mmCIF file of C-alpha atoms in Angstrom:
data_model
loop_
_atom_site.group_PDB
_atom_site.id
_atom_site.type_symbol
_atom_site.label_atom_id
_atom_site.label_comp_id
_atom_site.label_asym_id
_atom_site.label_seq_id
_atom_site.Cartn_x
_atom_site.Cartn_y
_atom_site.Cartn_z
ATOM 1 C CA SER A 1 69.187 124.714 97.673
ATOM 2 C CA VAL A 2 66.288 125.169 96.290
ATOM 3 C CA ALA A 3 64.578 123.708 99.752
ATOM 4 C CA ALA A 4 66.244 126.496 100.992
ATOM 5 C CA LEU A 5 65.255 129.204 98.563
ATOM 6 C CA VAL A 6 62.316 131.727 99.952
ATOM 7 C CA PRO A 7 60.353 133.777 98.094
ATOM 8 C CA ARG A 8 60.278 137.599 98.840
ATOM 9 C CA ALA A 9 56.401 137.262 99.702
ATOM 10 C CA GLU A 10 57.285 135.168 102.304
ATOM 11 C CA LEU A 11 60.227 136.671 103.536
ATOM 12 C CA GLU A 12 58.620 140.155 104.024
ATOM 13 C CA GLY A 13 55.075 138.450 105.205
ATOM 14 C CA ASP A 14 53.686 137.489 108.682
ATOM 15 C CA MET A 15 53.807 134.327 109.835
ATOM 16 C CA GLY A 16 51.088 131.704 108.796
ATOM 17 C CA ASP A 17 50.636 133.387 105.303
ATOM 18 C CA GLN A 18 49.467 131.300 102.902
ATOM 19 C CA HIS A 19 52.019 131.059 99.568
ATOM 20 C CA MET A 20 50.819 128.202 97.452
ATOM 21 C CA GLY A 21 52.809 127.046 95.090
ATOM 22 C CA LEU A 22 54.555 130.394 94.923
ATOM 23 C CA GLN A 23 57.928 128.816 95.187
ATOM 24 C CA ALA A 24 57.411 126.592 92.164
ATOM 25 C CA ARG A 25 56.499 129.506 89.807
ATOM 26 C CA LEU A 26 59.473 131.021 90.826
ATOM 27 C CA MET A 27 61.333 128.483 90.143
ATOM 28 C CA SER A 28 60.108 127.590 86.618
ATOM 29 C CA GLN A 29 60.224 131.667 85.266
ATOM 30 C CA ALA A 30 63.944 131.474 87.196
ATOM 31 C CA LEU A 31 64.908 128.254 85.153
ATOM 32 C CA ARG A 32 63.537 129.686 81.860
ATOM 33 C CA LYS A 33 65.671 132.503 81.839
ATOM 34 C CA LEU A 34 68.766 130.719 83.354
ATOM 35 C CA ALA A 35 68.577 127.868 80.530
ATOM 36 C CA GLY A 36 69.822 130.072 77.740
ATOM 37 C CA SER A 37 72.495 131.775 79.577
ATOM 38 C CA ILE A 38 74.119 128.520 81.401
ATOM 39 C CA SER A 39 73.956 127.051 77.596
ATOM 40 C CA ARG A 40 75.868 129.915 76.096
ATOM 41 C CA SER A 41 78.491 130.107 78.605
ATOM 42 C CA ARG A 42 79.014 126.572 79.252
ATOM 43 C CA THR A 43 78.206 127.124 82.775
ATOM 44 C CA ALA A 44 77.501 123.981 85.330
ATOM 45 C CA ALA A 45 74.713 125.010 87.623
ATOM 46 C CA VAL A 46 73.992 122.834 90.241
ATOM 47 C CA PHE A 47 71.025 122.682 92.677
ATOM 48 C CA THR A 48 70.603 120.822 96.190
ATOM 49 C CA ASN A 49 67.357 119.788 97.049
ATOM 50 C CA GLN A 50 65.809 117.484 99.693
ATOM 51 C CA LEU A 51 62.835 114.618 100.016
ATOM 52 C CA ARG A 52 59.528 115.478 101.265
ATOM 53 C CA GLU A 53 56.407 112.670 101.682
ATOM 54 C CA LYS A 54 52.725 113.802 100.331
ATOM 55 C CA LEU A 55 50.230 112.958 102.388
ATOM 56 C CA GLY A 56 47.299 110.663 101.942
ATOM 57 C CA ILE A 57 49.222 108.165 99.103
ATOM 58 C CA MET A 58 48.021 104.815 98.795
ATOM 59 C CA TYR A 59 49.774 103.884 95.827
ATOM 60 C CA GLY A 60 53.436 104.743 94.362
ATOM 61 C CA SER A 61 56.349 106.498 95.655
ATOM 62 C CA PRO A 62 55.069 109.607 98.076
ATOM 63 C CA GLU A 63 58.262 111.082 97.959
ATOM 64 C CA THR A 64 58.422 114.270 96.358
ATOM 65 C CA THR A 65 60.730 117.172 96.120
ATOM 66 C CA PRO A 66 60.228 121.305 96.896
ATOM 67 C CA GLY A 67 60.667 123.521 94.181
ATOM 68 C CA GLY A 68 57.745 122.043 91.369
ATOM 69 C CA ARG A 69 58.624 120.342 88.461
ATOM 70 C CA ALA A 70 60.457 122.678 86.577
ATOM 71 C CA LEU A 71 63.524 121.733 88.093
ATOM 72 C CA LYS A 72 63.136 117.558 87.059
ATOM 73 C CA PHE A 73 61.938 118.877 83.238
ATOM 74 C CA TRP A 74 65.348 121.142 82.642
ATOM 75 C CA ALA A 75 68.082 119.417 84.702
ATOM 76 C CA THR A 76 70.735 117.307 82.284
ATOM 77 C CA VAL A 77 70.937 114.864 85.176
ATOM 78 C CA ARG A 78 69.261 114.039 88.574
ATOM 79 C CA LEU A 79 71.054 112.021 91.008
ATOM 80 C CA ARG A 80 69.613 110.777 94.202
ATOM 81 C CA ILE A 81 72.221 110.355 97.056
ATOM 82 C CA GLY A 82 71.313 108.524 100.206
ATOM 83 C CA LYS A 83 73.520 107.443 103.203
ATOM 84 C CA THR A 84 72.934 103.540 103.693
ATOM 85 C CA ASP A 85 75.808 102.717 105.982
ATOM 86 C CA SER A 86 77.931 103.980 108.853
ATOM 87 C CA ILE A 87 81.997 104.034 108.790
ATOM 88 C CA ARG A 88 83.071 103.651 112.334
ATOM 89 C CA SER A 89 86.402 103.285 113.850
ATOM 90 C CA GLY A 90 86.231 101.843 117.118
ATOM 91 C CA SER A 91 82.936 102.764 118.475
ATOM 92 C CA ALA A 92 82.997 106.454 117.022
ATOM 93 C CA ILE A 93 81.348 107.100 113.570
ATOM 94 C CA VAL A 94 84.249 108.772 111.340
ATOM 95 C CA GLY A 95 81.988 108.698 108.056
ATOM 96 C CA HIS A 96 79.146 107.339 105.658
ATOM 97 C CA VAL A 97 78.691 105.443 102.725
ATOM 98 C CA CYS A 98 76.444 106.944 100.393
ATOM 99 C CA THR A 99 74.692 105.416 97.297
ATOM 100 C CA VAL A 100 73.994 107.398 94.006
ATOM 101 C CA LYS A 101 71.432 106.670 91.743
ATOM 102 C CA VAL A 102 70.995 108.398 88.523
ATOM 103 C CA VAL A 103 67.471 108.962 88.324
ATOM 104 C CA LYS A 104 67.690 110.936 84.909
ATOM 105 C CA ASN A 105 70.318 111.857 82.369
ATOM 106 C CA LYS A 106 70.499 113.342 78.648
ATOM 107 C CA LEU A 107 74.183 112.499 78.385
ATOM 108 C CA ALA A 108 74.168 108.833 79.384
ATOM 109 C CA PRO A 109 72.321 105.945 79.871
ATOM 110 C CA PRO A 110 70.187 106.554 83.193
ATOM 111 C CA PHE A 111 69.444 104.912 86.328
ATOM 112 C CA ARG A 112 73.272 103.147 87.049
ATOM 113 C CA GLU A 113 74.275 102.863 90.630
ATOM 114 C CA ALA A 114 77.851 103.950 92.461
ATOM 115 C CA THR A 115 78.601 103.657 96.234
ATOM 116 C CA PHE A 116 81.539 105.392 98.054
ATOM 117 C CA GLU A 117 82.499 106.466 101.145
ATOM 118 C CA ILE A 118 82.233 110.110 102.756
ATOM 119 C CA LEU A 119 84.698 110.757 105.526
ATOM 120 C CA PHE A 120 83.974 113.713 107.493
ATOM 121 C CA GLY A 121 86.321 116.245 107.384
ATOM 122 C CA ARG A 122 87.756 114.852 104.430
ATOM 123 C CA GLY A 123 85.186 114.086 101.933
ATOM 124 C CA ILE A 124 84.942 111.336 99.440
ATOM 125 C CA CYS A 125 87.357 108.512 100.123
ATOM 126 C CA ARG A 126 89.313 108.532 96.772
ATOM 127 C CA TYR A 127 91.562 105.461 97.754
ATOM 128 C CA SER A 128 88.999 103.194 98.635
ATOM 129 C CA ASN A 129 87.065 103.533 95.637
ATOM 130 C CA ILE A 130 90.440 102.674 93.921
ATOM 131 C CA LEU A 131 90.860 99.835 95.806
ATOM 132 C CA ASP A 132 87.024 98.621 95.265
ATOM 133 C CA VAL A 133 87.115 98.783 91.454
ATOM 134 C CA GLY A 134 90.708 97.333 91.263
ATOM 135 C CA THR A 135 89.854 94.422 92.184
ATOM 136 C CA GLN A 136 86.872 94.304 90.740
ATOM 137 C CA LEU A 137 88.570 94.486 87.425
ATOM 138 C CA ASN A 138 91.434 91.907 89.241
ATOM 139 C CA ILE A 139 94.086 95.079 88.418
ATOM 140 C CA ILE A 140 94.436 94.131 92.653
ATOM 141 C CA THR A 141 93.720 90.795 93.791
ATOM 142 C CA LYS A 142 91.949 89.658 97.229
ATOM 143 C CA VAL A 143 92.714 86.294 98.195
ATOM 144 C CA GLY A 144 91.307 85.580 101.244
ATOM 145 C CA THR A 145 91.432 88.800 103.124
ATOM 146 C CA TRP A 146 94.568 90.109 101.945
ATOM 147 C CA TYR A 147 94.860 92.852 98.675
ATOM 148 C CA SER A 148 97.820 92.615 96.643
ATOM 149 C CA TYR A 149 99.199 94.388 93.443
ATOM 150 C CA GLY A 150 101.333 92.243 91.422
ATOM 151 C CA ASP A 151 103.900 91.057 93.863
ATOM 152 C CA GLU A 152 103.176 93.687 96.279
ATOM 153 C CA ARG A 153 100.840 93.025 99.805
ATOM 154 C CA LEU A 154 98.755 95.874 100.216
ATOM 155 C CA GLY A 155 97.231 94.744 103.572
ATOM 156 C CA GLN A 156 94.778 92.334 105.358
ATOM 157 C CA GLY A 157 91.619 94.044 105.518
ATOM 158 C CA ARG A 158 89.810 96.338 103.082
ATOM 159 C CA GLU A 159 90.851 99.191 105.550
ATOM 160 C CA ASN A 160 94.587 98.261 105.745
ATOM 161 C CA ALA A 161 94.506 98.170 102.062
ATOM 162 C CA TRP A 162 93.047 101.269 100.742
ATOM 163 C CA ARG A 163 95.224 102.988 103.424
ATOM 164 C CA TYR A 164 97.877 101.939 102.303
ATOM 165 C CA LEU A 165 97.227 103.116 99.197
ATOM 166 C CA GLU A 166 96.560 106.536 100.582
ATOM 167 C CA GLN A 167 100.723 106.588 102.052
ATOM 168 C CA HIS A 168 101.796 105.591 98.703
ATOM 169 C CA PRO A 169 99.895 107.813 96.138
ATOM 170 C CA GLU A 170 102.414 106.531 93.568
ATOM 171 C CA LEU A 171 101.310 103.192 93.414
ATOM 172 C CA ALA A 172 97.383 104.504 93.712
ATOM 173 C CA ALA A 173 98.198 106.564 90.767
ATOM 174 C CA GLU A 174 99.264 103.889 88.879
ATOM 175 C CA ILE A 175 96.665 101.459 89.670
ATOM 176 C CA GLU A 176 93.781 104.530 88.650
ATOM 177 C CA ARG A 177 95.545 105.013 85.462
ATOM 178 C CA ARG A 178 95.082 101.148 84.614
ATOM 179 C CA ILE A 179 91.983 101.580 85.617
ATOM 180 C CA ARG A 180 91.111 104.135 83.227
ATOM 181 C CA GLU A 181 92.811 102.484 80.828
ATOM 182 C CA MET A 182 90.401 99.229 81.344
ATOM 183 C CA SER A 183 87.352 100.924 81.719
ATOM 184 C CA GLY A 184 88.035 103.710 78.490
ATOM 185 C CA ILE A 185 87.717 106.254 80.558
ATOM 186 C CA PRO A 186 90.339 109.314 79.432
ATOM 187 C CA ILE A 187 93.135 110.131 82.300
ATOM 188 C CA PRO A 188 93.509 113.909 82.885
ATOM 189 C CA GLU A 189 96.744 115.408 82.237
ATOM 190 C CA TRP A 190 97.700 115.608 86.019
ATOM 191 C CA LEU A 191 97.199 111.407 86.316
ATOM 192 C CA ALA A 192 99.120 110.903 83.134
ATOM 193 C CA VAL A 193 101.984 113.127 84.295
ATOM 194 C CA GLU A 194 102.211 112.416 88.155
ATOM 195 C CA LYS A 195 105.926 111.056 88.999
ATOM 196 C CA ALA A 196 106.504 109.196 92.217
ATOM 197 C CA PRO A 197 107.838 111.778 95.007
ATOM 198 C CA GLU A 198 111.433 110.223 94.269
ATOM 199 C CA MET A 199 111.635 110.754 90.877
ATOM 200 C CA GLU A 200 110.663 114.905 91.620
ATOM 201 C CA GLU A 201 113.270 114.879 93.967
ATOM 202 C CA VAL A 202 115.625 114.398 91.384
ATOM 203 C CA ALA A 203 114.316 115.926 88.496
ATOM 204 C CA ALA A 204 114.951 119.374 90.843
ATOM 205 C CA THR A 205 119.046 118.803 91.571
ATOM 206 C CA SER A 206 121.042 120.052 88.731
ATOM 207 C CA GLU A 207 123.363 117.081 88.734
ATOM 208 C CA PRO A 208 121.873 113.943 87.396
ATOM 209 C CA GLN A 209 121.909 110.677 89.363
ATOM 210 C CA GLU A 210 121.026 107.177 89.337
ATOM 211 C CA LEU A 211 118.022 106.159 91.195
ATOM 212 C CA GLU A 212 116.436 103.122 92.459
ATOM 213 C CA VAL A 213 112.281 103.279 92.694
ATOM 214 C CA SER A 214 110.805 100.497 94.461
ATOM 215 C CA HIS A 215 107.772 100.558 96.011
ATOM 216 C CA SER A 216 107.980 99.820 99.942
#
């Protein structure tokens, strides 16, 4: 966390001491030293930061980030993440809907946006993403409030549909593979070889058995 970094002079000094630009100078020096090592070791360094507001700004955006401009220059990818809505279960808030905007990208086109859900205690909800992208690509059919995959109904309403996928991970994996194939995204090995739980149980037995696999 860049905003939480404390220079030694500030840490050992007295409350109220002024250290103008000290953090920015140290960040600039540190990043010059780190850049080569990070590249040679093929390591990903992830920095998080916070937004601040400049005082007296009449034109343009007043928002800025602590730590000076060096991190903005050295960064390969910069993402701006913000909460756009809350996820509720009854009257309780159980998560947030977040939007990510790529404000800088040296590896791919910038300024693209993505929306995802973060559930408290669980993290990013993978199954709601599969449902949304699958619907956009017409892999999943939506008629009224009902979602279907082929002849199989996933549920009425978005939440019921992605929770059905959560309860049937083999079906979610199948849909994700189709999404990646249609989008030209590489399929990771764990997803390419993923089997239904019933198939794994049969493979573990010593005697061959006939198995009829169906999605319930």
